[in-house]
């Protein structure tokens, strides 16, 4: 099968006007009426021109043709397509090369030719959108290639390889034979899955090949060994620096301790000499000790004064101390205080009886009189409260009675 673009002699990105001009020009050239001498060849050529223009002039037909161009040119979609790409599986063995030299059968020559062939296939199957900006594939190099400028760039690019083939020849359905749009969409969906599967398998195969080659590449092995040696040297240097730093710190600590101990011993000797001089001049007792004794005496006096002040506001029955006289008086008026006083008196009487002490009748009479006086004082304090409450009740009752009289008078009127 011939390529439609080649038949019309146009580029793959040609517009409608370019297609019309090319078609008219070729139709006039190969029309059977103008080629009577070669009528059969002209008729065959005219049919190809007519078919190419019919496909490329229709946007949908052209889009389908662009997606399946490689498959159509290599056998069509009828199942007789043969993929002529390189079989990469035969390069997953060490028997495909002999030695690591640059001769024809050497490691670097064999795989350099292999990757160049892969690049050529990818460029042939590149899409129309990527033709203007073609991606550059870094070369494989030889045994003497520099690692940073050649080897590292090669493996960095090929380890993330993505094929440009669309794998349209693996599609199972021809969307042109669909009876309706729903069936067409279903066919396109299944065909897309098939194409994606083919692309994924191709990418995985190439990446696995790159990993196989990289593992056996002597340039990579030499660089890895160099890096390990450099890291080992760095680790040794770091350990040596740490050891030297530890020794330096230990020495500084020892020097610092010796100096501090020497300084302290000298200060102790000076202090002892000064104490001996003061002892000879002023005696054994120092002024500082006298001052300390004076301070202690003043603190004790202050504490005695405070305790005396708080003794006046202390309730022995309830075991409580108060800060003001008002608080003390309010406490003495409380019911709890009176109960505690009674309990305290009972306890004291029981203790006196148990000890066999004689208590005069006068004292008992005096205690009873004191209790009666306290009860009289409490009754006097409660009387004004009761009187106030009674007056309030009387005023409320009188007010209610007057209001009732007024209402009755209004009714009578």
CSV table of C-alpha atoms in Angstrom, one decimal:
chain,number,residue,atom,x,y,z
A,1,UNK,CA,0.0,0.0,0.0
A,2,UNK,CA,1.2,3.5,-0.9
A,3,UNK,CA,1.2,6.4,1.5
A,4,UNK,CA,-1.5,9.0,0.6
A,5,UNK,CA,0.8,11.9,1.4
A,6,UNK,CA,3.5,10.4,-0.9
A,7,UNK,CA,1.0,9.8,-3.7
A,8,UNK,CA,-0.1,13.5,-3.6
A,9,UNK,CA,3.4,14.7,-2.9
A,10,UNK,CA,2.6,16.8,0.2
A,11,UNK,CA,3.7,16.9,3.8
A,12,UNK,CA,1.8,15.4,6.6
A,13,UNK,CA,0.8,18.8,8.0
A,14,UNK,CA,-0.5,20.1,4.6
A,15,UNK,CA,-3.7,22.2,4.6
A,16,UNK,CA,-6.8,21.8,2.5
A,17,UNK,CA,-5.6,24.3,-0.1
A,18,UNK,CA,-2.3,22.5,-0.6
A,19,UNK,CA,-4.2,19.2,-1.0
A,20,UNK,CA,-6.5,20.7,-3.7
A,21,UNK,CA,-3.6,22.2,-5.7
A,22,UNK,CA,-1.7,18.9,-5.6
A,23,UNK,CA,-4.7,16.9,-6.5
A,24,UNK,CA,-5.7,19.1,-9.5
A,25,UNK,CA,-2.1,19.1,-10.8
A,26,UNK,CA,-1.7,15.3,-10.6
A,27,UNK,CA,-5.3,14.7,-11.9
A,28,UNK,CA,-4.5,16.7,-15.1
A,29,UNK,CA,-1.2,14.9,-15.4
A,30,UNK,CA,-2.4,11.3,-15.0
A,31,UNK,CA,-5.9,11.6,-16.5
A,32,UNK,CA,-6.5,8.6,-18.8
A,33,UNK,CA,-7.8,10.8,-21.6
A,34,UNK,CA,-4.5,12.7,-21.7
A,35,UNK,CA,-2.4,9.5,-21.6
A,36,UNK,CA,-3.6,7.4,-24.4
A,37,UNK,CA,-0.3,5.8,-24.9
A,38,UNK,CA,-0.1,4.5,-21.3
A,39,UNK,CA,-3.8,4.2,-20.6
A,40,UNK,CA,-3.5,1.3,-18.0
A,41,UNK,CA,-0.7,2.9,-16.0
A,42,UNK,CA,-2.4,6.3,-16.1
A,43,UNK,CA,-5.7,4.8,-15.0
A,44,UNK,CA,-4.0,3.0,-12.1
A,45,UNK,CA,-2.2,6.1,-11.0
A,46,UNK,CA,-5.3,8.2,-11.3
A,47,UNK,CA,-7.2,5.8,-9.0
A,48,UNK,CA,-4.4,6.2,-6.3
A,49,UNK,CA,-4.6,10.0,-6.6
A,50,UNK,CA,-8.4,9.9,-6.3
A,51,UNK,CA,-8.3,7.6,-3.3
A,52,UNK,CA,-5.7,9.6,-1.5
A,53,UNK,CA,-7.6,12.9,-2.0
A,54,UNK,CA,-10.9,11.3,-0.9
A,55,UNK,CA,-9.3,10.2,2.4
A,56,UNK,CA,-7.2,13.3,3.2
A,57,UNK,CA,-9.9,15.8,2.2
A,58,UNK,CA,-12.3,14.3,4.9
A,59,UNK,CA,-11.2,15.4,8.4
A,60,UNK,CA,-12.4,12.2,10.1
A,61,UNK,CA,-10.9,9.9,7.5
A,62,UNK,CA,-7.6,11.8,7.7
A,63,UNK,CA,-7.5,11.6,11.5
A,64,UNK,CA,-8.1,7.9,11.4
A,65,UNK,CA,-5.5,7.4,8.6
A,66,UNK,CA,-2.9,9.4,10.6
A,67,UNK,CA,-3.4,7.2,13.6
A,68,UNK,CA,-3.1,3.9,11.6
A,69,UNK,CA,-0.6,5.0,8.9
A,70,UNK,CA,2.2,2.8,10.1
A,71,UNK,CA,0.0,-0.3,10.4
A,72,UNK,CA,-1.6,0.3,7.0
A,73,UNK,CA,1.8,0.7,5.3
A,74,UNK,CA,3.1,-2.5,6.9
A,75,UNK,CA,0.3,-4.9,6.0
A,76,UNK,CA,-2.9,-3.3,7.1
A,77,UNK,CA,-5.3,-4.1,9.9
A,78,UNK,CA,-6.5,-7.5,8.5
A,79,UNK,CA,-4.1,-9.4,10.8
A,80,UNK,CA,-1.2,-10.0,8.4
A,81,UNK,CA,0.8,-7.2,9.9
A,82,UNK,CA,4.4,-8.1,10.8
A,83,UNK,CA,6.3,-5.9,13.3
A,84,UNK,CA,9.8,-5.4,11.8
A,85,UNK,CA,11.2,-3.8,14.9
A,86,UNK,CA,14.3,-5.2,16.5
A,87,UNK,CA,14.0,-8.2,18.8
A,88,UNK,CA,15.4,-7.0,22.1
A,89,UNK,CA,15.2,-10.3,23.9
A,90,UNK,CA,18.3,-11.7,22.2
A,91,UNK,CA,20.3,-8.9,23.8
A,92,UNK,CA,19.5,-10.0,27.4
A,93,UNK,CA,22.4,-12.4,27.5
A,94,UNK,CA,26.2,-12.2,27.7
A,95,UNK,CA,26.6,-14.4,24.6
A,96,UNK,CA,25.6,-11.5,22.3
A,97,UNK,CA,29.0,-9.9,22.9
A,98,UNK,CA,32.6,-11.0,23.5
A,99,UNK,CA,34.8,-8.9,25.8
A,100,UNK,CA,34.6,-5.3,26.8
A,101,UNK,CA,36.6,-3.8,24.0
A,102,UNK,CA,35.7,-1.5,21.1
A,103,UNK,CA,35.9,-4.2,18.4
A,104,UNK,CA,33.0,-5.3,16.2
A,105,UNK,CA,31.8,-7.9,18.7
A,106,UNK,CA,32.8,-6.0,21.8
A,107,UNK,CA,30.3,-4.9,24.5
A,108,UNK,CA,30.3,-1.2,23.7
A,109,UNK,CA,30.1,-1.7,19.9
A,110,UNK,CA,27.2,-4.2,20.1
A,111,UNK,CA,25.0,-2.1,22.4
A,112,UNK,CA,25.9,1.2,20.8
A,113,UNK,CA,24.6,-0.2,17.5
A,114,UNK,CA,21.5,-1.6,19.2
A,115,UNK,CA,20.5,1.7,20.8
A,116,UNK,CA,21.2,3.6,17.5
A,117,UNK,CA,18.8,1.2,15.8
A,118,UNK,CA,16.1,1.8,18.5
A,119,UNK,CA,16.5,5.6,18.0
A,120,UNK,CA,16.1,5.2,14.2
A,121,UNK,CA,12.8,3.2,14.8
A,122,UNK,CA,11.5,5.8,17.2
A,123,UNK,CA,12.2,8.6,14.8
A,124,UNK,CA,10.4,6.8,12.0
A,125,UNK,CA,7.3,6.4,14.1
A,126,UNK,CA,7.4,9.8,15.7
A,127,UNK,CA,4.2,11.8,15.5
A,128,UNK,CA,3.6,14.7,13.3
A,129,UNK,CA,3.4,17.1,16.3
A,130,UNK,CA,6.9,16.1,17.4
A,131,UNK,CA,8.6,16.3,14.0
A,132,UNK,CA,9.6,20.0,14.4
A,133,UNK,CA,11.0,19.6,17.9
A,134,UNK,CA,12.8,16.2,17.8
A,135,UNK,CA,14.1,14.9,21.1
A,136,UNK,CA,17.8,14.2,21.1
A,137,UNK,CA,18.9,10.8,22.3
A,138,UNK,CA,22.3,10.9,24.1
A,139,UNK,CA,24.8,8.4,22.6
A,140,UNK,CA,26.1,5.3,24.3
A,141,UNK,CA,29.8,6.1,23.8
A,142,UNK,CA,32.7,3.7,24.0
A,143,UNK,CA,35.0,2.2,26.6
A,144,UNK,CA,37.0,5.5,27.0
A,145,UNK,CA,33.9,7.8,27.3
A,146,UNK,CA,33.8,10.2,30.3
A,147,UNK,CA,31.3,9.2,32.9
A,148,UNK,CA,29.9,12.6,33.8
A,149,UNK,CA,29.5,13.9,30.3
A,150,UNK,CA,28.5,10.7,28.4
A,151,UNK,CA,27.7,7.7,30.5
A,152,UNK,CA,25.7,9.4,33.2
A,153,UNK,CA,23.6,11.4,30.7
A,154,UNK,CA,22.9,8.2,28.6
A,155,UNK,CA,21.6,6.2,31.5
A,156,UNK,CA,19.7,9.1,33.0
A,157,UNK,CA,17.7,9.5,29.7
A,158,UNK,CA,17.2,5.9,28.8
A,159,UNK,CA,16.1,4.7,32.3
A,160,UNK,CA,12.9,6.7,31.7
A,161,UNK,CA,12.4,5.7,28.1
A,162,UNK,CA,9.0,6.3,26.5
A,163,UNK,CA,8.3,5.0,23.0
A,164,UNK,CA,6.9,7.1,20.2
A,165,UNK,CA,5.1,4.2,18.5
A,166,UNK,CA,1.4,4.3,18.7
A,167,UNK,CA,0.8,0.6,18.2
A,168,UNK,CA,-2.2,1.1,16.0
A,169,UNK,CA,-1.6,-2.2,14.3
A,170,UNK,CA,-2.6,-4.0,17.5
A,171,UNK,CA,-6.2,-2.7,17.4
A,172,UNK,CA,-8.9,-5.3,17.3
A,173,UNK,CA,-11.7,-3.3,15.8
A,174,UNK,CA,-12.2,-1.1,12.7
A,175,UNK,CA,-14.2,1.9,13.8
A,176,UNK,CA,-15.3,2.5,10.2
A,177,UNK,CA,-17.4,-0.6,10.4
A,178,UNK,CA,-19.4,0.6,13.4
A,179,UNK,CA,-23.2,0.8,12.8
A,180,UNK,CA,-23.8,3.8,15.2
A,181,UNK,CA,-21.8,6.2,17.3
A,182,UNK,CA,-22.2,4.2,20.6
A,183,UNK,CA,-20.7,1.2,19.0
A,184,UNK,CA,-17.9,3.3,17.5
A,185,UNK,CA,-17.1,4.8,21.0
A,186,UNK,CA,-16.9,1.3,22.5
A,187,UNK,CA,-14.6,0.2,19.7
A,188,UNK,CA,-12.4,3.3,20.2
A,189,UNK,CA,-12.2,2.6,23.9
A,190,UNK,CA,-11.1,-1.0,23.5
A,191,UNK,CA,-8.6,0.0,20.8
A,192,UNK,CA,-7.1,2.6,23.1
A,193,UNK,CA,-6.6,0.1,25.9
A,194,UNK,CA,-4.9,-2.2,23.4
A,195,UNK,CA,-2.6,0.6,22.2
A,196,UNK,CA,-1.7,1.6,25.8
A,197,UNK,CA,-0.9,-2.0,26.7
A,198,UNK,CA,1.5,-2.2,23.7
A,199,UNK,CA,3.2,1.0,24.6
A,200,UNK,CA,3.6,0.0,28.2
A,201,UNK,CA,5.1,-3.4,27.3
A,202,UNK,CA,7.6,-1.7,24.9
A,203,UNK,CA,8.7,0.8,27.6
A,204,UNK,CA,9.2,-1.9,30.2
A,205,UNK,CA,11.2,-4.0,27.8
A,206,UNK,CA,13.6,-1.2,26.8
A,207,UNK,CA,14.0,0.0,30.4
A,208,UNK,CA,14.8,-3.6,31.5
A,209,UNK,CA,17.4,-3.8,28.7
A,210,UNK,CA,19.0,-0.5,29.9
A,211,UNK,CA,19.2,-1.9,33.5
A,212,UNK,CA,20.8,-5.1,32.2
A,213,UNK,CA,23.4,-3.2,30.2
A,214,UNK,CA,24.1,-0.7,33.1
A,215,UNK,CA,24.8,-3.5,35.6
A,216,UNK,CA,27.5,-5.0,33.3
A,217,UNK,CA,29.0,-1.7,32.1
A,218,UNK,CA,32.6,-1.5,33.3
A,219,UNK,CA,32.5,2.3,33.2
A,220,UNK,CA,29.7,2.3,35.7
A,221,UNK,CA,31.4,-0.2,37.9
A,222,UNK,CA,34.6,1.8,37.9
A,223,UNK,CA,32.7,5.0,38.8
A,224,UNK,CA,30.9,3.1,41.6
A,225,UNK,CA,34.2,1.9,43.0
A,226,UNK,CA,35.7,5.3,42.9
A,227,UNK,CA,32.7,6.8,44.7
A,228,UNK,CA,32.9,4.1,47.4
A,229,UNK,CA,36.6,4.8,47.9
A,230,UNK,CA,35.9,8.5,48.2
A,231,UNK,CA,33.1,7.9,50.7
A,232,UNK,CA,35.4,5.7,52.7
A,233,UNK,CA,38.1,8.3,52.8
A,234,UNK,CA,35.6,10.9,53.9
A,235,UNK,CA,34.4,8.7,56.7
A,236,UNK,CA,38.0,8.1,57.9
A,237,UNK,CA,38.7,11.8,57.8
A,238,UNK,CA,35.5,12.5,59.8
A,239,UNK,CA,36.3,9.9,62.4
A,240,UNK,CA,39.9,11.2,62.7
A,241,UNK,CA,38.6,14.7,63.1
A,242,UNK,CA,36.2,13.6,65.8
A,243,UNK,CA,38.9,11.7,67.6
A,244,UNK,CA,41.2,14.7,67.5
A,245,UNK,CA,38.5,16.9,68.7
A,246,UNK,CA,37.7,14.6,71.6
A,247,UNK,CA,41.4,14.5,72.6
A,248,UNK,CA,41.6,18.3,72.4
A,249,UNK,CA,38.5,18.7,74.6
A,250,UNK,CA,39.8,16.2,77.1
A,251,UNK,CA,43.1,18.0,77.3
A,252,UNK,CA,41.4,21.3,77.8
A,253,UNK,CA,39.2,19.9,80.5
A,254,UNK,CA,42.3,18.5,82.3
A,255,UNK,CA,44.1,21.8,82.1
A,256,UNK,CA,41.1,23.6,83.3
A,257,UNK,CA,40.7,21.4,86.3
A,258,UNK,CA,44.4,21.7,87.3
A,259,UNK,CA,44.2,25.5,87.1
A,260,UNK,CA,41.0,25.7,89.1
A,261,UNK,CA,42.4,23.4,91.9
A,262,UNK,CA,45.6,25.3,92.1
A,263,UNK,CA,43.7,28.6,92.3
A,264,UNK,CA,41.4,27.3,95.1
A,265,UNK,CA,44.4,26.0,97.1
A,266,UNK,CA,46.1,29.4,96.9
A,267,UNK,CA,42.9,31.2,98.0
A,268,UNK,CA,42.5,28.8,101.0
A,269,UNK,CA,46.0,29.6,102.1
A,270,UNK,CA,45.4,33.4,101.9
A,271,UNK,CA,42.1,33.1,103.8
A,272,UNK,CA,43.8,31.1,106.6
A,273,UNK,CA,46.6,33.8,106.9
A,274,UNK,CA,44.0,36.6,107.1
A,275,UNK,CA,42.0,34.7,109.8
A,276,UNK,CA,45.2,34.2,111.8
A,277,UNK,CA,46.0,37.9,111.6
A,278,UNK,CA,42.5,38.9,112.7
A,279,UNK,CA,42.6,36.3,115.5
A,280,UNK,CA,45.9,37.8,116.9
A,281,UNK,CA,44.6,41.4,116.7
A,282,UNK,CA,40.9,41.1,117.8
A,283,UNK,CA,40.7,37.7,119.6
A,284,UNK,CA,38.8,34.5,118.7
A,285,UNK,CA,35.3,36.0,118.4
A,286,UNK,CA,34.8,38.0,115.2
A,287,UNK,CA,32.5,40.9,114.6
A,288,UNK,CA,30.6,39.0,112.0
A,289,UNK,CA,29.5,36.4,114.6
A,290,UNK,CA,28.3,39.2,117.0
A,291,UNK,CA,26.3,40.8,114.2
A,292,UNK,CA,24.7,37.4,113.4
A,293,UNK,CA,23.7,37.0,117.1
A,294,UNK,CA,22.2,40.5,117.2
A,295,UNK,CA,20.1,39.7,114.1
A,296,UNK,CA,18.9,36.4,115.6
A,297,UNK,CA,17.8,38.2,118.8
A,298,UNK,CA,15.9,40.9,116.9
A,299,UNK,CA,14.1,38.2,114.9
A,300,UNK,CA,13.1,36.4,118.1
A,301,UNK,CA,11.8,39.6,119.6
A,302,UNK,CA,9.7,40.4,116.6
A,303,UNK,CA,8.2,36.9,116.6
A,304,UNK,CA,7.3,37.3,120.3
A,305,UNK,CA,5.5,40.6,119.6
A,306,UNK,CA,3.5,39.1,116.8
A,307,UNK,CA,2.5,36.1,118.9
A,308,UNK,CA,1.4,38.5,121.7
A,309,UNK,CA,-0.7,40.5,119.3
A,310,UNK,CA,-2.4,37.3,118.0
A,311,UNK,CA,-3.0,35.9,121.5
A,312,UNK,CA,-5.6,38.6,122.3
A,313,UNK,CA,-7.6,37.4,119.2
A,314,UNK,CA,-7.4,33.7,119.8
A,315,UNK,CA,-10.4,31.5,120.7
A,316,UNK,CA,-9.2,28.5,122.8
A,317,UNK,CA,-12.6,26.8,122.6
A,318,UNK,CA,-12.6,26.6,118.8
A,319,UNK,CA,-8.8,26.8,118.4
A,320,UNK,CA,-8.9,29.7,116.0
A,321,UNK,CA,-7.1,33.0,115.7
A,322,UNK,CA,-8.5,36.2,114.2
A,323,UNK,CA,-6.9,39.3,112.6
A,324,UNK,CA,-9.4,41.9,113.9
A,325,UNK,CA,-11.6,42.4,117.0
A,326,UNK,CA,-14.7,42.6,114.8
A,327,UNK,CA,-14.1,39.2,113.5
A,328,UNK,CA,-13.5,37.9,117.0
A,329,UNK,CA,-16.8,39.4,118.3
A,330,UNK,CA,-18.8,38.0,115.4
A,331,UNK,CA,-17.3,34.6,116.1
A,332,UNK,CA,-18.3,34.8,119.8
A,333,UNK,CA,-21.9,35.5,118.8
A,334,UNK,CA,-22.0,32.4,116.7
A,335,UNK,CA,-23.9,29.2,117.7
A,336,UNK,CA,-21.0,27.0,117.0
A,337,UNK,CA,-18.8,29.0,119.4
A,338,UNK,CA,-21.3,28.7,122.2
A,339,UNK,CA,-21.6,24.9,121.7
A,340,UNK,CA,-17.8,24.6,121.8
A,341,UNK,CA,-17.6,26.6,125.0
A,342,UNK,CA,-20.2,24.4,126.7
A,343,UNK,CA,-18.3,21.3,125.6
A,344,UNK,CA,-15.0,22.8,126.8
A,345,UNK,CA,-16.5,23.5,130.3
A,346,UNK,CA,-17.9,20.0,130.5
A,347,UNK,CA,-14.5,18.5,129.7
A,348,UNK,CA,-12.8,20.7,132.3
A,349,UNK,CA,-15.3,19.8,135.0
A,350,UNK,CA,-14.9,16.1,134.2
A,351,UNK,CA,-11.1,16.5,134.4
A,352,UNK,CA,-11.4,18.3,137.8
A,353,UNK,CA,-13.7,15.6,139.2
A,354,UNK,CA,-11.4,12.9,138.0
A,355,UNK,CA,-8.4,14.6,139.7
A,356,UNK,CA,-10.4,15.0,142.9
A,357,UNK,CA,-10.2,18.8,143.1
A,358,UNK,CA,-12.6,20.8,145.3
A,359,UNK,CA,-14.5,23.4,143.7
A,360,UNK,CA,-16.1,26.2,145.8
A,361,UNK,CA,-19.7,27.0,145.5
A,362,UNK,CA,-18.9,30.5,144.8
A,363,UNK,CA,-17.1,29.7,141.6
A,364,UNK,CA,-20.1,27.6,140.5
A,365,UNK,CA,-22.4,30.4,141.3
A,366,UNK,CA,-20.2,32.9,139.4
A,367,UNK,CA,-20.1,30.6,136.4
A,368,UNK,CA,-23.8,30.2,136.4
A,369,UNK,CA,-24.3,34.0,136.7
A,370,UNK,CA,-21.9,34.5,133.7
A,371,UNK,CA,-24.0,32.1,131.6
A,372,UNK,CA,-27.2,33.8,132.6
A,373,UNK,CA,-25.7,37.2,131.7
A,374,UNK,CA,-24.7,35.9,128.3
A,375,UNK,CA,-28.2,34.5,127.7
A,376,UNK,CA,-29.7,37.8,128.8
A,377,UNK,CA,-27.5,39.7,126.3
A,378,UNK,CA,-28.5,37.4,123.5
A,379,UNK,CA,-32.2,37.8,124.3
A,380,UNK,CA,-31.7,41.6,124.3
A,381,UNK,CA,-30.1,41.4,120.9
A,382,UNK,CA,-32.9,39.3,119.5
A,383,UNK,CA,-35.7,41.5,121.0
A,384,UNK,CA,-35.2,44.4,118.5
A,385,UNK,CA,-35.2,42.0,115.7
A,386,UNK,CA,-38.5,40.4,116.8
A,387,UNK,CA,-40.0,43.9,117.5
A,388,UNK,CA,-39.0,45.0,113.9
A,389,UNK,CA,-40.6,41.9,112.5
A,390,UNK,CA,-43.8,42.4,114.5
A,391,UNK,CA,-44.1,46.1,113.4
A,392,UNK,CA,-43.6,45.0,109.8
A,393,UNK,CA,-46.4,42.5,110.1
A,394,UNK,CA,-48.6,45.0,111.9
A,395,UNK,CA,-48.1,47.6,109.1
A,396,UNK,CA,-48.8,45.1,106.4
A,397,UNK,CA,-52.0,43.9,108.1
A,398,UNK,CA,-53.2,47.5,108.7
A,399,UNK,CA,-52.5,48.3,105.0
A,400,UNK,CA,-54.5,45.3,103.9
A,401,UNK,CA,-57.5,46.2,106.2
A,402,UNK,CA,-57.6,49.9,104.9
A,403,UNK,CA,-57.6,48.7,101.3
A,404,UNK,CA,-60.5,46.3,102.0
A,405,UNK,CA,-62.5,49.2,103.7
A,406,UNK,CA,-62.0,51.4,100.6
A,407,UNK,CA,-63.2,48.6,98.3
A,408,UNK,CA,-66.4,48.1,100.4
A,409,UNK,CA,-67.1,51.8,100.4
A,410,UNK,CA,-66.9,51.9,96.6
A,411,UNK,CA,-69.3,49.0,96.3
A,412,UNK,CA,-71.8,50.7,98.6
A,413,UNK,CA,-71.7,53.9,96.6
